[in-house]
Short mmCIF file of C-alpha atoms in Angstrom, two decimals:
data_model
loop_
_atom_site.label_atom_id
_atom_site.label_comp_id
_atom_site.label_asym_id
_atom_site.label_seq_id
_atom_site.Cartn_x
_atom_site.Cartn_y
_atom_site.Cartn_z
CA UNK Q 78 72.72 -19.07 -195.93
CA UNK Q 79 69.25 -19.55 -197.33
CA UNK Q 80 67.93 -20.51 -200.50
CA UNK Q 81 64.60 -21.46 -201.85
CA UNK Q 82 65.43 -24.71 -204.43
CA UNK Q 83 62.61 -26.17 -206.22
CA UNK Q 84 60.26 -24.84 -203.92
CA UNK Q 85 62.22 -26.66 -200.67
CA UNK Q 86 63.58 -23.89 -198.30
CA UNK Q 87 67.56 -25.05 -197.82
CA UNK Q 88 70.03 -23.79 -195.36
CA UNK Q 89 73.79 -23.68 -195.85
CA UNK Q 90 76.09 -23.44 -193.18
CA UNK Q 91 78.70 -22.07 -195.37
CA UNK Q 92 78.03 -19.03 -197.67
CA UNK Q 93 77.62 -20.24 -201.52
CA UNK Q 94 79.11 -17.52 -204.07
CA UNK Q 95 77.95 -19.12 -207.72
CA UNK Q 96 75.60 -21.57 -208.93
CA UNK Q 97 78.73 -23.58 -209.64
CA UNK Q 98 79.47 -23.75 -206.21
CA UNK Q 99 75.63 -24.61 -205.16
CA UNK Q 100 75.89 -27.78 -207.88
CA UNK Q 101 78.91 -28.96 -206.44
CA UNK Q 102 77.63 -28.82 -203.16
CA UNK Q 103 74.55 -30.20 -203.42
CA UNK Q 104 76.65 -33.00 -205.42
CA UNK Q 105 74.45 -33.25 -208.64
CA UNK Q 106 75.26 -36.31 -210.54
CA UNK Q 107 72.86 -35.54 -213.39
CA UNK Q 108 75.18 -34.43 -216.60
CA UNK Q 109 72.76 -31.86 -217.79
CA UNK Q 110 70.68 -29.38 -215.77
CA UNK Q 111 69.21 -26.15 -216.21
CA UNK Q 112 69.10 -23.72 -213.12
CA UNK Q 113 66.61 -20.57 -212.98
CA UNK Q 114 67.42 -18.18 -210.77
CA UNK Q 115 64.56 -15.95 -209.51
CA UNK Q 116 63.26 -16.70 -212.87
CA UNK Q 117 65.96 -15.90 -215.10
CA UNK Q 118 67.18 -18.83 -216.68
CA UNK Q 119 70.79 -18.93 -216.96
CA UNK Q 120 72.38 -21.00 -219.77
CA UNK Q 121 75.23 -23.89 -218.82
CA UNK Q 122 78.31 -20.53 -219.06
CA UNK Q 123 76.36 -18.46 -216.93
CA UNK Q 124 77.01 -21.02 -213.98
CA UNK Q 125 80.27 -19.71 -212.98
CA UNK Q 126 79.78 -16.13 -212.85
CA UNK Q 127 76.06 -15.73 -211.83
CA UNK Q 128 75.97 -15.08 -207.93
CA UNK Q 129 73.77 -16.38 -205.41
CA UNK Q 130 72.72 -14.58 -202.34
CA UNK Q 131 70.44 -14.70 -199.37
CA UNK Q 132 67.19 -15.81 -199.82
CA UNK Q 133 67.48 -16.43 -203.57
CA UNK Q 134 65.43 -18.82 -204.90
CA UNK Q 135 66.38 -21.59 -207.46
CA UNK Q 136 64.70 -24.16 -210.11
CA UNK Q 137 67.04 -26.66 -211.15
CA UNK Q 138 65.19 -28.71 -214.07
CA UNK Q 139 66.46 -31.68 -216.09
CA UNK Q 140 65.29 -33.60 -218.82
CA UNK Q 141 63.55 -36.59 -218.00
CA UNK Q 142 61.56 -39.77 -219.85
CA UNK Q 143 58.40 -38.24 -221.24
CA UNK Q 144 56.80 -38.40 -224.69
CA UNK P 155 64.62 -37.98 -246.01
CA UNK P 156 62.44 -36.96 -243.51
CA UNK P 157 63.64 -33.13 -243.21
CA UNK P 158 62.47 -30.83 -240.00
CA UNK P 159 64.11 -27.10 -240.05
CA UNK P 160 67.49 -27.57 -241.55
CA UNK P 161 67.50 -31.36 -239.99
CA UNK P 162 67.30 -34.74 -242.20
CA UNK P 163 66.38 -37.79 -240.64
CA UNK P 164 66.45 -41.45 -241.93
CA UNK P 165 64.55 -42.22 -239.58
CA UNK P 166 60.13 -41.95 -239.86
CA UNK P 167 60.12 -43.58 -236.30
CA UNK P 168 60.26 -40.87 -232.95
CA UNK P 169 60.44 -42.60 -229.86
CA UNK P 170 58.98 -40.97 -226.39
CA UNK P 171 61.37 -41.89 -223.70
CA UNK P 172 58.73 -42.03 -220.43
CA UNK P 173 57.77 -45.18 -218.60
CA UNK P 174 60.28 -47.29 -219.33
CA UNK P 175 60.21 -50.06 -216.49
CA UNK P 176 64.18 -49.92 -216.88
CA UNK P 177 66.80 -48.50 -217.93
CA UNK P 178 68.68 -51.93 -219.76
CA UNK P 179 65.78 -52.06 -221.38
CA UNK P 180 64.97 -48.82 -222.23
CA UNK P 181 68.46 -48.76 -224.25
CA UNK P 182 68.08 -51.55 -226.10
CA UNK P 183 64.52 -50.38 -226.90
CA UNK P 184 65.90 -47.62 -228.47
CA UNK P 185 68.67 -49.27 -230.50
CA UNK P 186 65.73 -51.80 -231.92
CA UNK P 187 63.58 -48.66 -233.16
CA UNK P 188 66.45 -47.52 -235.00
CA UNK P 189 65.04 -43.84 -234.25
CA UNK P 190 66.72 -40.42 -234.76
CA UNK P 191 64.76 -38.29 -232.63
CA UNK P 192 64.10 -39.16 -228.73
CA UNK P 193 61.22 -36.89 -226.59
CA UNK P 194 61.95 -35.79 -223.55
CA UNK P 195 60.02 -33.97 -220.34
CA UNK P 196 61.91 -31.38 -218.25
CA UNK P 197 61.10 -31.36 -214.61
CA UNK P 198 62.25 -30.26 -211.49
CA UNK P 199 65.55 -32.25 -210.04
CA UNK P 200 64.11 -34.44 -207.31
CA UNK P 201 67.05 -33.82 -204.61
CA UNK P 202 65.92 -36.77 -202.66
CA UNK P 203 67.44 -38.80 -205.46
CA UNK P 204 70.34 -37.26 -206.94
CA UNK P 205 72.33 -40.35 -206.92
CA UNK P 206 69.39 -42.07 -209.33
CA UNK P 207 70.87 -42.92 -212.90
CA UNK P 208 69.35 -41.22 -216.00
CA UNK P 209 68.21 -42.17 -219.13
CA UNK P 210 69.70 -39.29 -220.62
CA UNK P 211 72.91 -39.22 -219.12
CA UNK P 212 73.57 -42.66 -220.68
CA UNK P 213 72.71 -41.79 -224.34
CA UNK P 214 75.30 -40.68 -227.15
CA UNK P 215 73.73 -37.48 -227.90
CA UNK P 216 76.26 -37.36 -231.04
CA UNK P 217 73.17 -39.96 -232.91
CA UNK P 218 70.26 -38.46 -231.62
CA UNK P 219 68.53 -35.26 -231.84
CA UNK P 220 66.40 -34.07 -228.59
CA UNK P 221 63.18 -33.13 -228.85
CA UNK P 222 61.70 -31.85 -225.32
CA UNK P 223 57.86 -31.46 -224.81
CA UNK P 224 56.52 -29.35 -223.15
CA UNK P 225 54.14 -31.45 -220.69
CA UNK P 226 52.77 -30.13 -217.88
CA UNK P 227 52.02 -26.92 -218.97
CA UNK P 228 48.30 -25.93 -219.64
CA UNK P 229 48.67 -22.21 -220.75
CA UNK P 230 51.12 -20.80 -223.79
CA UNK P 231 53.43 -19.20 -220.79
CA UNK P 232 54.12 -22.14 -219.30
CA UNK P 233 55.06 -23.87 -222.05
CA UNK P 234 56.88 -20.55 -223.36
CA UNK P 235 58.73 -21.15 -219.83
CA UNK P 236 59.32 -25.14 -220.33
CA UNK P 237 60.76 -24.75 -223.86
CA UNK P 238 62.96 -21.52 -223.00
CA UNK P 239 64.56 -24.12 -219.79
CA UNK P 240 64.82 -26.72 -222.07
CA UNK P 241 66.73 -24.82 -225.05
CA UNK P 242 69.11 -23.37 -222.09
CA UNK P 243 70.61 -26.62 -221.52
CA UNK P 244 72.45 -25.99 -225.25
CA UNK P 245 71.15 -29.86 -226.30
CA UNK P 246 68.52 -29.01 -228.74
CA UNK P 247 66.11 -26.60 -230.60
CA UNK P 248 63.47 -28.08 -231.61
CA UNK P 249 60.27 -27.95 -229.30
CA UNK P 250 57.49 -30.23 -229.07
CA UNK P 251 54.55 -27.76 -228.23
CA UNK P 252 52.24 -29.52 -226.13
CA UNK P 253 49.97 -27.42 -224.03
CA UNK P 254 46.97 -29.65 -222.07
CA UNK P 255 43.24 -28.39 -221.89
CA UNK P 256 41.68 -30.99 -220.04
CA UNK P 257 43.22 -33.14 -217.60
CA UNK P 258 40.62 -36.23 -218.30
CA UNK P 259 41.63 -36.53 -222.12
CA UNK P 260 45.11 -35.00 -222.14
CA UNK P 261 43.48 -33.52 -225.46
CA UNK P 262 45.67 -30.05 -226.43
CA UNK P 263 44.29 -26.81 -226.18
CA UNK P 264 44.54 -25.53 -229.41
CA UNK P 265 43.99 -21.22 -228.62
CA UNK P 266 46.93 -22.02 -225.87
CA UNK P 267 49.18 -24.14 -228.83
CA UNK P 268 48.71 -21.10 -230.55
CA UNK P 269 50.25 -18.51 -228.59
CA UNK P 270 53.32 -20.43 -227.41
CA UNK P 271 53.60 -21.67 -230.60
CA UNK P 272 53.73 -18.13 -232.22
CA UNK P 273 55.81 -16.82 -229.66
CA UNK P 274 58.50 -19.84 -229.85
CA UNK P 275 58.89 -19.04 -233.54
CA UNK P 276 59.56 -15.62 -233.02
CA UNK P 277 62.21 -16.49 -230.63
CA UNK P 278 64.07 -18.90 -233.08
CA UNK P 279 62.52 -22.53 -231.54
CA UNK P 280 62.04 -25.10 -234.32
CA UNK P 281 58.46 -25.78 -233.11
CA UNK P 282 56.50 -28.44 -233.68
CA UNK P 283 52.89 -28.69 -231.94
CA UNK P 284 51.28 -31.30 -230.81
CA UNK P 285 47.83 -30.78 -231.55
CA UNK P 286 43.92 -32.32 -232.20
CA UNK P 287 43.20 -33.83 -235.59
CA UNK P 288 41.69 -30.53 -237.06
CA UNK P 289 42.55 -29.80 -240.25
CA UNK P 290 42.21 -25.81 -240.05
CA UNK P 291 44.08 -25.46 -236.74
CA UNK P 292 46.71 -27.61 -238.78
CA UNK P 293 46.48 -25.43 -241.82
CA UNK P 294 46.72 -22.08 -239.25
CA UNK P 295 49.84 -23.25 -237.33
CA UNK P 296 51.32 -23.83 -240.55
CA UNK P 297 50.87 -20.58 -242.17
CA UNK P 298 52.55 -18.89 -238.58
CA UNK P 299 55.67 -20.88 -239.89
CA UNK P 300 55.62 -24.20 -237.86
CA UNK P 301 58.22 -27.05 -238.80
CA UNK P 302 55.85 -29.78 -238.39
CA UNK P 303 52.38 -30.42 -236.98
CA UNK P 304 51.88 -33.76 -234.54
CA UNK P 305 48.22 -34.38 -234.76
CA UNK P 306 46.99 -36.90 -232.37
CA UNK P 307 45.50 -40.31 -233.61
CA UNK P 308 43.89 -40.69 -230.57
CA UNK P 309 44.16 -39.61 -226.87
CA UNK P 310 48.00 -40.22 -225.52
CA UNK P 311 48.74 -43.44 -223.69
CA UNK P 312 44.90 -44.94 -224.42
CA UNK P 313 46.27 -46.79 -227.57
CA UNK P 314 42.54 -46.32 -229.92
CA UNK P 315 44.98 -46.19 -233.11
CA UNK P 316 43.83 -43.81 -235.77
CA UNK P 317 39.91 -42.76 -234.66
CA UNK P 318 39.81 -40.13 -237.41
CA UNK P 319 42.04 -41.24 -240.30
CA UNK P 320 39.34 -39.09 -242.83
CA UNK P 321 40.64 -35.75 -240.57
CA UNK P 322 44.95 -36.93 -240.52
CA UNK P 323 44.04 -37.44 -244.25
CA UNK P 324 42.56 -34.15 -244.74
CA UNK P 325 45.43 -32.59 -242.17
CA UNK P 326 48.48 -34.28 -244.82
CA UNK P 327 46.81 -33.73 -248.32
CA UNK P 328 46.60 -29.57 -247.58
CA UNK P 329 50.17 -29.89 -245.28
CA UNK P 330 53.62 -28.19 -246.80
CA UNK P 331 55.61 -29.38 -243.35
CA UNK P 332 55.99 -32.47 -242.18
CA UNK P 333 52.69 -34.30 -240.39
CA UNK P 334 54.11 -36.48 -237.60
CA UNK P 335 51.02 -38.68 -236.09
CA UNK P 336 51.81 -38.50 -232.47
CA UNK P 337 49.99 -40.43 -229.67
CA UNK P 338 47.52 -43.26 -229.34
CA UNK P 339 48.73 -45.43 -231.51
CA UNK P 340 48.48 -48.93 -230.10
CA UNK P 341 49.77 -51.68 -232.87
CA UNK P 342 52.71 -51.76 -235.56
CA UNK P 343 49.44 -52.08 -237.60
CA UNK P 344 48.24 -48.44 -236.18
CA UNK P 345 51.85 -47.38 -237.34
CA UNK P 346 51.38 -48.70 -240.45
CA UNK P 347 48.23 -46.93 -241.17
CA UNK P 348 49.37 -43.63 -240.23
CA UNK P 349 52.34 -43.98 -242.74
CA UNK P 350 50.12 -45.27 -245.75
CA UNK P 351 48.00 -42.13 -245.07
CA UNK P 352 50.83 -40.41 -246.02
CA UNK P 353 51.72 -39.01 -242.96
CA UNK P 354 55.67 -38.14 -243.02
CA UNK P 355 56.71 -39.91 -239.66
CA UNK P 356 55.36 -41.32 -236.46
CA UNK P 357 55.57 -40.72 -232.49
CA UNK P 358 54.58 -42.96 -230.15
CA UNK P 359 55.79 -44.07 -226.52
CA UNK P 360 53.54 -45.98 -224.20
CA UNK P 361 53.26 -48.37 -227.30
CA UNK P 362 56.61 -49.47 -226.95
CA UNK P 363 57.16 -48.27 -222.89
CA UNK P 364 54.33 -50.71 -221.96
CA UNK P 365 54.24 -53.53 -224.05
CA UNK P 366 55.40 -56.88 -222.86
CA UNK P 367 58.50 -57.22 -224.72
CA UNK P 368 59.58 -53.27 -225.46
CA UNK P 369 62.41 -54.34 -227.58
CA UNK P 370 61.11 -56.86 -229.77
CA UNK P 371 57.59 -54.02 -229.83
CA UNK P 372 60.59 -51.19 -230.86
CA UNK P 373 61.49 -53.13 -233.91
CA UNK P 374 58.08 -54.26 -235.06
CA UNK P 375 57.41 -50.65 -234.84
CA UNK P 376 60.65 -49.95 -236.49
CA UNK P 377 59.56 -52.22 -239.80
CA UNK P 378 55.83 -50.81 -239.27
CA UNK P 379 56.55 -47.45 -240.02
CA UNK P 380 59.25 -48.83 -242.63
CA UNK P 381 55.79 -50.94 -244.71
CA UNK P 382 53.11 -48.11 -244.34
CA UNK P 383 55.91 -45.86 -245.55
CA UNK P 384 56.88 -47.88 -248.45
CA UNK P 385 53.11 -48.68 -248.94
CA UNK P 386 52.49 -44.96 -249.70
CA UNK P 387 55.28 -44.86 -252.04
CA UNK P 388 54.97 -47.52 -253.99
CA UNK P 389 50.99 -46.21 -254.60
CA UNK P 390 48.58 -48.30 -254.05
CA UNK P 391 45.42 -49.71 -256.23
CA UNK P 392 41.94 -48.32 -256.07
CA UNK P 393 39.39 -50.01 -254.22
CA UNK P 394 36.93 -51.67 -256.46
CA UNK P 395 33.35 -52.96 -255.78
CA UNK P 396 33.92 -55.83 -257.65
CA UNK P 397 36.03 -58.55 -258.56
CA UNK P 398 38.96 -58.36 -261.18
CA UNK P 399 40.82 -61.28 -261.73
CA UNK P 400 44.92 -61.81 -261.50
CA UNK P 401 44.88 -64.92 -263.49
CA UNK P 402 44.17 -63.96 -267.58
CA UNK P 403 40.81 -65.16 -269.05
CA UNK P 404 42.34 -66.45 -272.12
CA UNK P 405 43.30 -69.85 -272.60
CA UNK P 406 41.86 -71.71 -269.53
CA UNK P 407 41.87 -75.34 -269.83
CA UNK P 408 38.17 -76.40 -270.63
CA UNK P 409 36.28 -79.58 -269.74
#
C-alpha cells in the first residue's frame, strides 16, 4: 500500500484501514498531532473512523518551538 | 487582569517557545517568566526523528494557554490553513496571525493579515495579528473584531527594542483590545518601555531563547514587564525643562 506522507512517497507491506492504524504503525511518539488527509483536516475523533486508501496522501503536523 | 476573548491572565509576559538550545533549560525558562501564554509553530512531523522529545509534550497544558502562530505562511490561505491544523488538535483557540511579506525583514504583510484575519473571525478563532506599528491598520483590524493586536517593536529576532515608540503610543491610546508588543525587543529595559507606554502585555522569544543565561534573562523579563507595568499605573510626572527641587526652600540653614 501507498501513501504520500508529508510529501515522502511510503510503501506498506500490509494494507492500513484508519489513520489510527497509520499512527501506530509509523510509531509516533509525539502526544499531539494533527493529520490532513487529501486536505481535509480531521480533528483527534476523526482518527479512528476516517479510512485510508491507495495512494492517499497525508500531512501530519505538530506543534513545535516557534514565537 | 490582562483579559483576551473570554480569557484572564495574570500574567503581561508571553513567552515564544523556538530556539531553545535545550529542553532542561527551556523548562525552567519558562517557570522563571512566570508566563500564562506559550507560542507555538505547527510544522510538518519530521519522520526521521520521531523518537526526538518535545517541548510540548513535556508541558502541563492544565497552566498554560496555547497560542500557535501562524509562521511560514505568506498569503491569508496559508495561514487560514495553519490556524484551521492548529485549532484541530482541540489544544487551543486563539491564533496568532502572522502572515510574512518579505523574507529579508520578516515584516507582516498587512493586506494578507487582513484577509486571514477576517476570515478566522468568522470561523470562531480568537485572533490576534501580528502586525507593523501602524496605527490605522491597528485601528482597522480592530473594528473587524480582533481580540488583540501584536504590533512589532522592531523586526523579530534583530533585538532594536522599541524603534517607533511615538507609532505603539499612537496604536494603544486609540486601542479598545488589548496591544501586546511582540518582537524585537532586546533588554528587560525594552520590556519595560513597552509596558510604561501602556501597552497591555509583551511577547518576546529570541530575547530569552538566545541570551546567555535564558533563565535568569526569563525572570528579569518577568520583573521587567512587572516595573513598566506598574510604572504606567502608578502615573508618572511630566517632563519639565527645568529644575524643581525635592528638598523645601524654607528654612535652609544659612551662613
Amino acid at each position: 500500500m501507498k501513501l504520500t506522507i508529508n510529501g515522502q512517497s511510503l510503501t506498506f507491506s500490509n494494507r492500513i484501514t484508519h489513520v489510527n492504524q497509520l499512527l501506530h504503525e509509523l510509531d509516533v511518539k509525539v502526544k499531539t498531532v494533527v493529520v490532513e488527509l487529501n486536505r481535509h483536516i480531521l480533528t483527534r475523533e476523526d482518527h479512528d473512523e476516517a479510512v485510508l486508501k491507495d495512494g492517499d496522501c497525508l500531512e501530519i503536523v505538530h506543534f513545535v518551538g516557534g514565537g | 487582569m490582562l483579559t483576551i476573548g473570554k480569557a484572564s491572565f495574570t500574567s503581561r509576559l508571553l513567552l515564544g517557545t523556538g530556539k531553545f538550545s535545550d529542553l532542561d533549560i527551556q523548562s525552567q525558562a519558562v517557570e522563571a517568566a512566570e508566563t500564562e501564554i506559550l507560542t507555538f509553530a505547527v510544522r510538518r512531523l519530521n519522520l526521521e526523528e520521531r523518537d526526538k522529545q518535545h517541548f510540548l509534550d513535556m508541558l502541563d497544558l492544565s497552566r498554560y494557554t496555547l497560542l500557535p502562530n501562524t509562521a511560514g505562511a505568506t498569503t491569508a490561505e496559508e495561514a487560514i490553513r495553519i490556524a484551521k491544523l492548529a485549532k484541530a488538535s482541540g489544544l487551543c483557540d486563539m491564533i496568532k496571525v502572522e502572515v510574512i511579506g518579505d523574507r529579508k525583514t520578516l515584516l507582516p504583510d498587512p493586506f494578507e493579515t487582513l484577509k486571514a484575519s477576517e476570515k478566522l473571525l468568522e470561523e470562531g478563532f480568537i485572533v490576534l495579528p501580528y502586525i507593523s506599528d501602524d496605527v490605522i491598520l491597528a485601528k482597522r483590524l480592530q473594528e473587524l473584531g480582533v481580540h488583540a493586536v501584536m504590533p512589532g517593536a522592531s523586526p523579530i529576532g534583530t533585538g532594536h527594542g522599541l524603534l517607533n515608540p511615538f507609532s505603539l503610543g499612537l496604536i494603544i491610546e486609540q486601542a479598545e483590545v488589548p496591544v501586546i508588543v511582540d518582537a524585537g525587543i532586546r533588554s528587560p529595559g525594552d520590556a519595560a518601555i513597552a509596558m510604561q507606554l501602556g501597552a497591555d502585555a509583551v511577547l518576546l522569544n529570541t530575547a530569552v531563547s538566545g541570551a546567555k543565561d535564558p533563565v535568569k534573562m526569563a525572570e528579569a523579563m518577568k520583573l521587567a514587564v512587572r516595573a513598566g507595568r506598574y510604572g504606567f499605573e502608578a502615573g508618572m510626572i511630566p517632563v519639565k525643562r527645568y529644575a524643581s527641587a525635592s528638598s523645601p526652600i524654607e528654612g535652609m540653614v544659612q551662613a
